[in-house]
C-alpha cells in the first residue's frame, strides 16, 4: 500500500496520531485535510516560486507573463487559475481539481504555456462538460 515503506500498511497509518483520518481517503480528499495557503494573486517581477500546498478558492487571474518554479507544489483547484499572458512551468507541480459535481478546468492560459524540466500533473480537473478533459487549455 505504501511503496516507500514496504512493511507499512494502511492499518499502521490509521493507528498513528492524527493520520488515522487520512486512511481510506482519495488523494484529493486527503490533500484537502492538510493546511494550504491561498494561491498568490500576482506574479511579481515575472517569477513565482511555489513549494507546499496552495488553494485556488475562486478564480485567480494573473495578468502578466509568469515563470513558475515549483518544488513539489500541490495546487487544490475549486476554481480556475487564469493566465492572461504566457506562463512557463519549471519543476514539479500537481493540480488537484474540485470534489464538486461540476469541476472547473484547473488552468487556463490565453497566451502560451511552456514546460522546461517540468513535471506537471492534473487530477480531477474538468469533467464531461469540458471538451478536452479540463487539465489545461
CSV table of N, CA and C in Angstrom, one decimal:
chain,number,residue,atom,x,y,z
A,1,UNK,N,0.8,-1.2,0.0
A,1,UNK,CA,0.0,0.0,0.0
A,1,UNK,C,0.9,1.2,0.0
A,2,UNK,N,1.9,1.3,0.8
A,2,UNK,CA,2.8,2.4,0.8
A,2,UNK,C,4.2,2.0,0.2
A,3,UNK,N,4.4,2.3,-1.1
A,3,UNK,CA,5.6,1.7,-1.7
A,3,UNK,C,6.9,2.2,-1.2
A,4,UNK,N,7.0,3.4,-0.5
A,4,UNK,CA,8.2,3.9,0.0
A,4,UNK,C,8.6,3.2,1.4
A,5,UNK,N,7.7,2.5,2.0
A,5,UNK,CA,7.9,1.8,3.2
A,5,UNK,C,7.2,0.4,3.0
A,6,UNK,N,7.9,-0.6,2.5
A,6,UNK,CA,7.3,-1.8,2.1
A,6,UNK,C,6.5,-2.5,3.2
A,7,UNK,N,6.9,-2.4,4.4
A,7,UNK,CA,6.2,-3.2,5.5
A,7,UNK,C,5.1,-2.4,6.1
A,8,UNK,N,4.9,-1.1,5.7
A,8,UNK,CA,3.8,-0.3,6.3
A,8,UNK,C,2.5,-0.5,5.6
A,9,UNK,N,1.4,-0.7,6.3
A,9,UNK,CA,0.1,-0.9,5.8
A,9,UNK,C,-0.8,0.2,6.2
A,10,UNK,N,-1.9,0.3,5.5
A,10,UNK,CA,-2.9,1.4,5.9
A,10,UNK,C,-3.3,1.3,7.3
A,11,UNK,N,-3.5,0.0,7.8
A,11,UNK,CA,-3.9,-0.1,9.2
A,11,UNK,C,-2.8,0.4,10.2
A,12,UNK,N,-1.5,0.4,9.8
A,12,UNK,CA,-0.5,1.0,10.6
A,12,UNK,C,-0.6,2.5,10.7
A,13,UNK,N,-0.9,3.1,9.5
A,13,UNK,CA,-1.0,4.6,9.4
A,13,UNK,C,-2.3,5.0,10.2
A,14,UNK,N,-3.3,4.2,10.2
A,14,UNK,CA,-4.6,4.6,10.9
A,14,UNK,C,-4.4,4.6,12.4
A,15,UNK,N,-3.4,3.9,12.9
A,15,UNK,CA,-3.2,3.9,14.4
A,15,UNK,C,-2.3,5.0,14.8
A,16,UNK,N,-1.6,5.7,13.9
A,16,UNK,CA,-0.7,6.8,14.3
A,16,UNK,C,-1.6,8.0,14.6
A,17,UNK,N,-1.1,8.8,15.5
A,17,UNK,CA,-1.9,10.0,15.9
A,17,UNK,C,-2.1,10.9,14.7
A,18,UNK,N,-3.3,11.5,14.5
A,18,UNK,CA,-3.8,12.4,13.5
A,18,UNK,C,-3.9,11.8,12.1
A,19,UNK,N,-3.1,10.8,11.8
A,19,UNK,CA,-3.1,10.3,10.5
A,19,UNK,C,-4.2,9.3,10.2
A,20,UNK,N,-4.9,8.9,11.3
A,20,UNK,CA,-6.0,7.9,11.1
A,20,UNK,C,-7.0,8.5,10.1
A,21,UNK,N,-7.2,9.8,10.1
A,21,UNK,CA,-8.3,10.3,9.3
A,21,UNK,C,-8.0,10.3,7.8
A,22,UNK,N,-6.7,10.1,7.4
A,22,UNK,CA,-6.3,10.0,6.0
A,22,UNK,C,-6.5,8.6,5.4
A,23,UNK,N,-6.6,7.6,6.3
A,23,UNK,CA,-6.7,6.2,5.8
A,23,UNK,C,-8.0,6.0,5.0
A,24,UNK,N,-7.9,5.5,3.9
A,24,UNK,CA,-9.1,5.2,3.1
A,24,UNK,C,-9.6,6.3,2.2
A,25,UNK,N,-9.0,7.5,2.3
A,25,UNK,CA,-9.5,8.7,1.6
A,25,UNK,C,-8.8,8.7,0.2
A,26,UNK,N,-9.4,9.3,-0.8
A,26,UNK,CA,-8.7,9.5,-2.0
A,26,UNK,C,-7.6,10.5,-1.8
A,27,UNK,N,-6.6,10.6,-2.7
A,27,UNK,CA,-5.6,11.6,-2.6
A,27,UNK,C,-6.1,13.0,-2.5
A,28,UNK,N,-7.1,13.3,-3.4
A,28,UNK,CA,-7.7,14.6,-3.4
A,28,UNK,C,-8.3,15.0,-2.1
A,29,UNK,N,-9.0,14.0,-1.5
A,29,UNK,CA,-9.7,14.3,-0.2
A,29,UNK,C,-8.6,14.4,0.9
A,30,UNK,N,-7.6,13.6,0.9
A,30,UNK,CA,-6.6,13.7,1.9
A,30,UNK,C,-5.8,15.0,1.9
A,31,UNK,N,-5.6,15.5,0.6
A,31,UNK,CA,-4.8,16.7,0.5
A,31,UNK,C,-5.6,17.9,1.0
A,32,UNK,N,-6.9,17.8,1.0
A,32,UNK,CA,-7.8,19.0,1.4
A,32,UNK,C,-7.8,19.0,3.0
A,33,UNK,N,-7.4,18.0,3.6
A,33,UNK,CA,-7.4,18.0,5.1
A,33,UNK,C,-6.1,18.7,5.6
A,34,UNK,N,-5.0,18.6,4.8
A,34,UNK,CA,-3.8,19.2,5.2
A,34,UNK,C,-3.8,20.7,4.9
A,35,UNK,N,-3.1,21.5,5.7
A,35,UNK,CA,-3.1,23.0,5.6
A,35,UNK,C,-2.6,23.4,4.2
A,36,UNK,N,-3.2,24.4,3.7
A,36,UNK,CA,-2.7,25.0,2.4
A,36,UNK,C,-2.8,26.6,2.5
A,37,UNK,N,-2.0,27.2,1.7
A,37,UNK,CA,-2.0,28.7,1.6
A,37,UNK,C,-2.8,29.1,0.4
A,38,UNK,N,-3.3,30.3,0.3
A,38,UNK,CA,-4.0,30.8,-0.8
A,38,UNK,C,-3.0,31.0,-2.0
A,39,UNK,N,-3.4,30.6,-3.2
A,39,UNK,CA,-2.5,30.8,-4.3
A,39,UNK,C,-2.3,32.3,-4.5
A,40,UNK,N,-1.0,32.6,-4.8
A,40,UNK,CA,-0.7,34.1,-5.0
A,40,UNK,C,-1.5,34.7,-6.1
A,41,UNK,N,-1.9,35.9,-5.9
A,41,UNK,CA,-2.8,36.6,-6.9
A,41,UNK,C,-2.0,37.4,-8.0
A,42,UNK,N,-0.7,37.4,-7.9
A,42,UNK,CA,0.1,38.0,-8.9
A,42,UNK,C,1.4,37.3,-9.1
A,43,UNK,N,2.1,37.7,-10.1
A,43,UNK,CA,3.4,37.1,-10.4
A,43,UNK,C,4.5,38.2,-10.4
A,44,UNK,N,4.8,38.6,-9.2
A,44,UNK,CA,5.6,39.8,-9.0
A,44,UNK,C,7.0,39.6,-9.7
A,45,UNK,N,7.4,40.6,-10.6
A,45,UNK,CA,8.6,40.5,-11.3
A,45,UNK,C,8.7,39.4,-12.3
A,46,UNK,N,7.6,38.8,-12.6
A,46,UNK,CA,7.5,37.7,-13.6
A,46,UNK,C,8.0,36.4,-13.1
A,47,UNK,N,8.2,36.2,-11.8
A,47,UNK,CA,8.7,35.0,-11.2
A,47,UNK,C,7.8,34.6,-10.0
A,48,UNK,N,7.4,33.3,-10.0
A,48,UNK,CA,6.6,32.9,-8.8
A,48,UNK,C,7.2,31.5,-8.4
A,49,UNK,N,7.7,31.5,-7.1
A,49,UNK,CA,8.3,30.3,-6.5
A,49,UNK,C,7.2,29.6,-5.7
A,50,UNK,N,6.9,28.3,-6.0
A,50,UNK,CA,5.9,27.6,-5.2
A,50,UNK,C,6.5,26.4,-4.6
A,51,UNK,N,6.2,26.2,-3.3
A,51,UNK,CA,6.6,25.0,-2.6
A,51,UNK,C,5.6,24.8,-1.5
A,52,UNK,N,5.0,23.6,-1.4
A,52,UNK,CA,4.0,23.4,-0.4
A,52,UNK,C,2.6,23.2,-1.1
A,53,UNK,N,1.6,23.5,-0.3
A,53,UNK,CA,0.2,23.3,-0.8
A,53,UNK,C,-0.5,24.7,-0.9
A,54,UNK,N,-1.2,24.9,-2.0
A,54,UNK,CA,-1.9,26.1,-2.3
A,54,UNK,C,-3.4,25.8,-2.7
A,55,UNK,N,-4.2,26.8,-2.4
A,55,UNK,CA,-5.7,26.6,-2.7
A,55,UNK,C,-6.1,27.8,-3.7
A,56,UNK,N,-6.8,27.4,-4.7
A,56,UNK,CA,-7.5,28.4,-5.6
A,56,UNK,C,-9.0,28.2,-5.3
A,57,UNK,N,-9.5,29.1,-4.3
A,57,UNK,CA,-10.9,29.0,-3.9
A,57,UNK,C,-11.8,29.7,-4.8
A,58,UNK,N,-11.3,30.8,-5.5
A,58,UNK,CA,-12.1,31.5,-6.5
A,58,UNK,C,-11.1,31.8,-7.6
A,59,UNK,N,-11.7,32.2,-8.8
A,59,UNK,CA,-10.8,32.4,-10.0
A,59,UNK,C,-9.7,33.3,-9.6
A,60,UNK,N,-8.4,32.9,-9.9
A,60,UNK,CA,-7.2,33.7,-9.8
A,60,UNK,C,-6.8,34.1,-11.2
A,61,UNK,N,-6.6,35.4,-11.4
A,61,UNK,CA,-6.2,35.9,-12.7
A,61,UNK,C,-4.8,36.5,-12.6
A,62,UNK,N,-3.9,36.0,-13.3
A,62,UNK,CA,-2.5,36.5,-13.4
A,62,UNK,C,-2.4,37.3,-14.7
A,63,UNK,N,-2.2,38.6,-14.6
A,63,UNK,CA,-2.3,39.4,-15.8
A,63,UNK,C,-0.9,39.5,-16.5
A,64,UNK,N,0.2,39.3,-15.9
A,64,UNK,CA,1.5,39.4,-16.5
A,64,UNK,C,2.1,38.0,-16.9
A,65,UNK,N,3.0,38.0,-17.8
A,65,UNK,CA,3.7,36.8,-18.1
A,65,UNK,C,4.4,36.3,-16.8
A,66,UNK,N,4.4,34.9,-16.7
A,66,UNK,CA,4.9,34.4,-15.4
A,66,UNK,C,5.7,33.1,-15.6
A,67,UNK,N,6.8,33.1,-14.9
A,67,UNK,CA,7.6,31.8,-14.8
A,67,UNK,C,7.4,31.2,-13.4
A,68,UNK,N,6.8,30.0,-13.4
A,68,UNK,CA,6.5,29.3,-12.2
A,68,UNK,C,7.6,28.3,-11.9
A,69,UNK,N,8.3,28.5,-10.8
A,69,UNK,CA,9.3,27.5,-10.4
A,69,UNK,C,8.8,26.8,-9.2
A,70,UNK,N,8.5,25.5,-9.4
A,70,UNK,CA,7.8,24.8,-8.3
A,70,UNK,C,8.7,23.7,-7.8
A,71,UNK,N,8.6,23.5,-6.5
A,71,UNK,CA,9.3,22.4,-5.8
A,71,UNK,C,8.3,21.6,-5.0
A,72,UNK,N,7.9,20.5,-5.6
A,72,UNK,CA,6.9,19.6,-5.0
A,72,UNK,C,5.6,20.3,-4.6
A,73,UNK,N,5.2,21.2,-5.4
A,73,UNK,CA,4.0,22.0,-5.1
A,73,UNK,C,2.7,21.3,-5.5
A,74,UNK,N,1.7,21.5,-4.7
A,74,UNK,CA,0.3,20.9,-4.9
A,74,UNK,C,-0.6,22.1,-4.9
A,75,UNK,N,-1.5,22.2,-6.0
A,75,UNK,CA,-2.5,23.3,-6.1
A,75,UNK,C,-3.8,22.6,-6.1
A,76,UNK,N,-4.6,23.0,-5.1
A,76,UNK,CA,-6.0,22.5,-5.0
A,76,UNK,C,-6.9,23.5,-5.6
A,77,UNK,N,-7.6,23.1,-6.7
A,77,UNK,CA,-8.4,24.0,-7.5
A,77,UNK,C,-9.9,23.8,-7.4
A,78,UNK,N,-10.6,24.8,-6.7
A,78,UNK,CA,-12.0,24.8,-6.7
A,78,UNK,C,-12.5,25.8,-7.8
A,79,UNK,N,-11.6,26.5,-8.4
A,79,UNK,CA,-11.8,27.4,-9.5
A,79,UNK,C,-10.6,27.5,-10.4
A,80,UNK,N,-10.7,28.1,-11.5
A,80,UNK,CA,-9.7,28.1,-12.5
A,80,UNK,C,-8.6,29.1,-12.1
A,81,UNK,N,-7.4,28.8,-12.5
A,81,UNK,CA,-6.2,29.6,-12.4
A,81,UNK,C,-6.0,30.1,-13.8
A,82,UNK,N,-6.2,31.4,-14.1
A,82,UNK,CA,-6.2,32.0,-15.4
A,82,UNK,C,-5.0,32.9,-15.6
A,83,UNK,N,-4.2,32.5,-16.7
A,83,UNK,CA,-3.1,33.3,-17.1
A,83,UNK,C,-3.4,34.1,-18.3
A,84,UNK,N,-3.4,35.4,-18.3
A,84,UNK,CA,-3.8,36.3,-19.4
A,84,UNK,C,-2.7,36.3,-20.4
A,85,UNK,N,-1.5,36.1,-20.0
A,85,UNK,CA,-0.3,36.1,-20.9
A,85,UNK,C,0.4,34.8,-20.9
A,86,UNK,N,1.7,34.7,-21.2
A,86,UNK,CA,2.4,33.5,-21.2
A,86,UNK,C,2.7,33.0,-19.8
A,87,UNK,N,2.8,31.6,-19.7
A,87,UNK,CA,3.2,31.0,-18.5
A,87,UNK,C,4.3,29.9,-18.8
A,88,UNK,N,5.3,29.9,-18.0
A,88,UNK,CA,6.4,29.0,-18.2
A,88,UNK,C,6.5,28.1,-16.9
A,89,UNK,N,6.4,26.8,-17.0
A,89,UNK,CA,6.4,25.9,-15.8
A,89,UNK,C,7.8,25.3,-15.7
A,90,UNK,N,8.3,25.2,-14.5
A,90,UNK,CA,9.6,24.5,-14.3
A,90,UNK,C,9.5,23.9,-12.9
A,91,UNK,N,10.0,22.7,-12.8
A,91,UNK,CA,9.9,21.9,-11.5
A,91,UNK,C,8.7,21.0,-11.4
A,92,UNK,N,8.3,20.7,-10.2
A,92,UNK,CA,7.2,19.7,-10.0
A,92,UNK,C,6.0,20.4,-9.4
A,93,UNK,N,4.9,20.2,-10.1
A,93,UNK,CA,3.6,20.8,-9.6
A,93,UNK,C,2.5,19.8,-9.9
A,94,UNK,N,1.6,19.6,-9.0
A,94,UNK,CA,0.4,18.7,-9.1
A,94,UNK,C,-0.8,19.5,-8.9
A,95,UNK,N,-1.7,19.6,-9.9
A,95,UNK,CA,-3.0,20.2,-9.7
A,95,UNK,C,-4.1,19.2,-9.4
A,96,UNK,N,-4.9,19.5,-8.3
A,96,UNK,CA,-5.9,18.6,-7.9
A,96,UNK,C,-7.2,19.4,-8.0
A,97,UNK,N,-8.2,18.9,-8.8
A,97,UNK,CA,-9.4,19.5,-9.0
A,97,UNK,C,-10.4,19.4,-7.9
A,98,UNK,N,-11.5,20.0,-8.0
A,98,UNK,CA,-12.6,20.1,-7.0
A,98,UNK,C,-13.3,18.7,-6.9
A,99,UNK,N,-13.9,18.5,-5.7
A,99,UNK,CA,-14.7,17.3,-5.5
A,99,UNK,C,-16.1,17.6,-5.9
A,100,UNK,N,-16.4,18.8,-6.3
A,100,UNK,CA,-17.8,19.2,-6.7
A,100,UNK,C,-18.2,18.5,-8.0
A,101,UNK,N,-19.5,18.4,-8.2
A,101,UNK,CA,-20.0,17.7,-9.4
A,101,UNK,C,-19.6,18.4,-10.7
A,102,UNK,N,-19.7,19.7,-10.7
A,102,UNK,CA,-19.3,20.5,-11.9
A,102,UNK,C,-17.9,20.9,-11.6
A,103,UNK,N,-16.9,20.2,-12.2
A,103,UNK,CA,-15.5,20.5,-11.9
A,103,UNK,C,-15.0,21.5,-13.0
A,104,UNK,N,-14.4,22.6,-12.5
A,104,UNK,CA,-13.8,23.6,-13.4
A,104,UNK,C,-12.5,23.1,-14.0
A,105,UNK,N,-12.1,23.7,-15.0
A,105,UNK,CA,-10.7,23.5,-15.6
A,105,UNK,C,-9.7,24.0,-14.5
A,106,UNK,N,-8.6,23.3,-14.3
A,106,UNK,CA,-7.7,23.8,-13.3
A,106,UNK,C,-6.8,25.0,-13.8
A,107,UNK,N,-6.4,25.0,-15.0
A,107,UNK,CA,-5.5,26.1,-15.5
A,107,UNK,C,-6.0,26.5,-16.9
A,108,UNK,N,-6.2,27.8,-17.1
A,108,UNK,CA,-6.5,28.3,-18.4
A,108,UNK,C,-5.4,29.3,-18.8
A,109,UNK,N,-4.9,29.2,-20.0
A,109,UNK,CA,-3.8,30.1,-20.5
A,109,UNK,C,-4.3,30.8,-21.8
A,110,UNK,N,-4.3,32.1,-21.8
A,110,UNK,CA,-4.7,32.9,-23.0
A,110,UNK,C,-3.4,33.1,-23.9
A,111,UNK,N,-2.3,33.1,-23.3
A,111,UNK,CA,-1.0,33.2,-24.0
A,111,UNK,C,-0.5,31.8,-24.4
A,112,UNK,N,0.8,31.6,-24.3
A,112,UNK,CA,1.4,30.3,-24.5
A,112,UNK,C,1.8,29.7,-23.2
A,113,UNK,N,1.7,28.4,-23.1
A,113,UNK,CA,2.2,27.6,-22.0
A,113,UNK,C,3.4,26.8,-22.4
A,114,UNK,N,4.5,27.0,-21.6
A,114,UNK,CA,5.8,26.3,-21.9
A,114,UNK,C,6.2,25.5,-20.7
A,115,UNK,N,6.9,24.4,-21.0
A,115,UNK,CA,7.4,23.5,-19.9
A,115,UNK,C,8.8,23.2,-20.1
A,116,UNK,N,9.7,23.4,-19.1
A,116,UNK,CA,11.1,23.1,-19.1
A,116,UNK,C,11.5,22.3,-17.9
A,117,UNK,N,12.0,21.1,-18.1
A,117,UNK,CA,12.3,20.3,-16.9
A,117,UNK,C,11.2,20.3,-15.9
A,118,UNK,N,10.0,20.1,-16.4
A,118,UNK,CA,8.8,20.2,-15.5
A,118,UNK,C,8.1,18.9,-15.4
A,119,UNK,N,7.6,18.6,-14.3
A,119,UNK,CA,6.6,17.5,-14.1
A,119,UNK,C,5.3,18.2,-13.6
A,120,UNK,N,4.4,18.3,-14.5
A,120,UNK,CA,3.1,19.0,-14.2
A,120,UNK,C,2.0,17.9,-14.4
A,121,UNK,N,1.3,17.6,-13.4
A,121,UNK,CA,0.2,16.6,-13.4
A,121,UNK,C,-1.1,17.2,-13.0
A,122,UNK,N,-2.2,16.6,-13.5
A,122,UNK,CA,-3.5,17.1,-13.2
A,122,UNK,C,-4.4,15.9,-12.8
A,123,UNK,N,-5.1,16.1,-11.7
A,123,UNK,CA,-6.0,15.1,-11.2
A,123,UNK,C,-7.4,15.7,-11.0
A,124,UNK,N,-8.4,15.1,-11.5
A,124,UNK,CA,-9.8,15.6,-11.3
A,124,UNK,C,-10.1,17.0,-11.8
A,125,UNK,N,-9.4,17.4,-12.9
A,125,UNK,CA,-9.6,18.7,-13.4
A,125,UNK,C,-10.6,18.6,-14.6
A,126,UNK,N,-11.7,19.4,-14.5
A,126,UNK,CA,-12.7,19.3,-15.5
A,126,UNK,C,-13.6,18.1,-15.4
A,127,UNK,N,-14.6,18.0,-16.3
A,127,UNK,CA,-15.5,16.9,-16.3
A,127,UNK,C,-16.0,16.7,-17.7
A,128,UNK,N,-17.0,16.0,-17.9
A,128,UNK,CA,-17.5,15.7,-19.3
A,128,UNK,C,-18.0,16.9,-20.0
A,129,UNK,N,-18.3,18.0,-19.3
A,129,UNK,CA,-18.8,19.2,-19.9
A,129,UNK,C,-17.6,20.0,-20.5
A,130,UNK,N,-16.4,19.7,-20.0
A,130,UNK,CA,-15.2,20.4,-20.5
A,130,UNK,C,-14.6,19.5,-21.6
A,131,UNK,N,-14.7,20.0,-22.9
A,131,UNK,CA,-14.5,19.2,-24.1
A,131,UNK,C,-13.1,18.5,-24.2
A,132,UNK,N,-12.1,19.1,-23.6
A,132,UNK,CA,-10.7,18.5,-23.7
A,132,UNK,C,-10.2,17.8,-22.5
A,133,UNK,N,-11.1,17.5,-21.5
A,133,UNK,CA,-10.6,16.9,-20.3
A,133,UNK,C,-10.4,17.8,-19.1
A,134,UNK,N,-10.1,19.1,-19.4
A,134,UNK,CA,-10.0,20.1,-18.4
A,134,UNK,C,-8.8,20.4,-17.6
A,135,UNK,N,-7.7,19.7,-17.9
A,135,UNK,CA,-6.4,20.0,-17.2
A,135,UNK,C,-5.9,21.4,-17.4
A,136,UNK,N,-5.6,21.6,-18.7
A,136,UNK,CA,-5.1,23.0,-19.1
A,136,UNK,C,-5.5,23.3,-20.5
A,137,UNK,N,-5.8,24.6,-20.7
A,137,UNK,CA,-6.2,25.0,-22.1
A,137,UNK,C,-5.5,26.2,-22.5
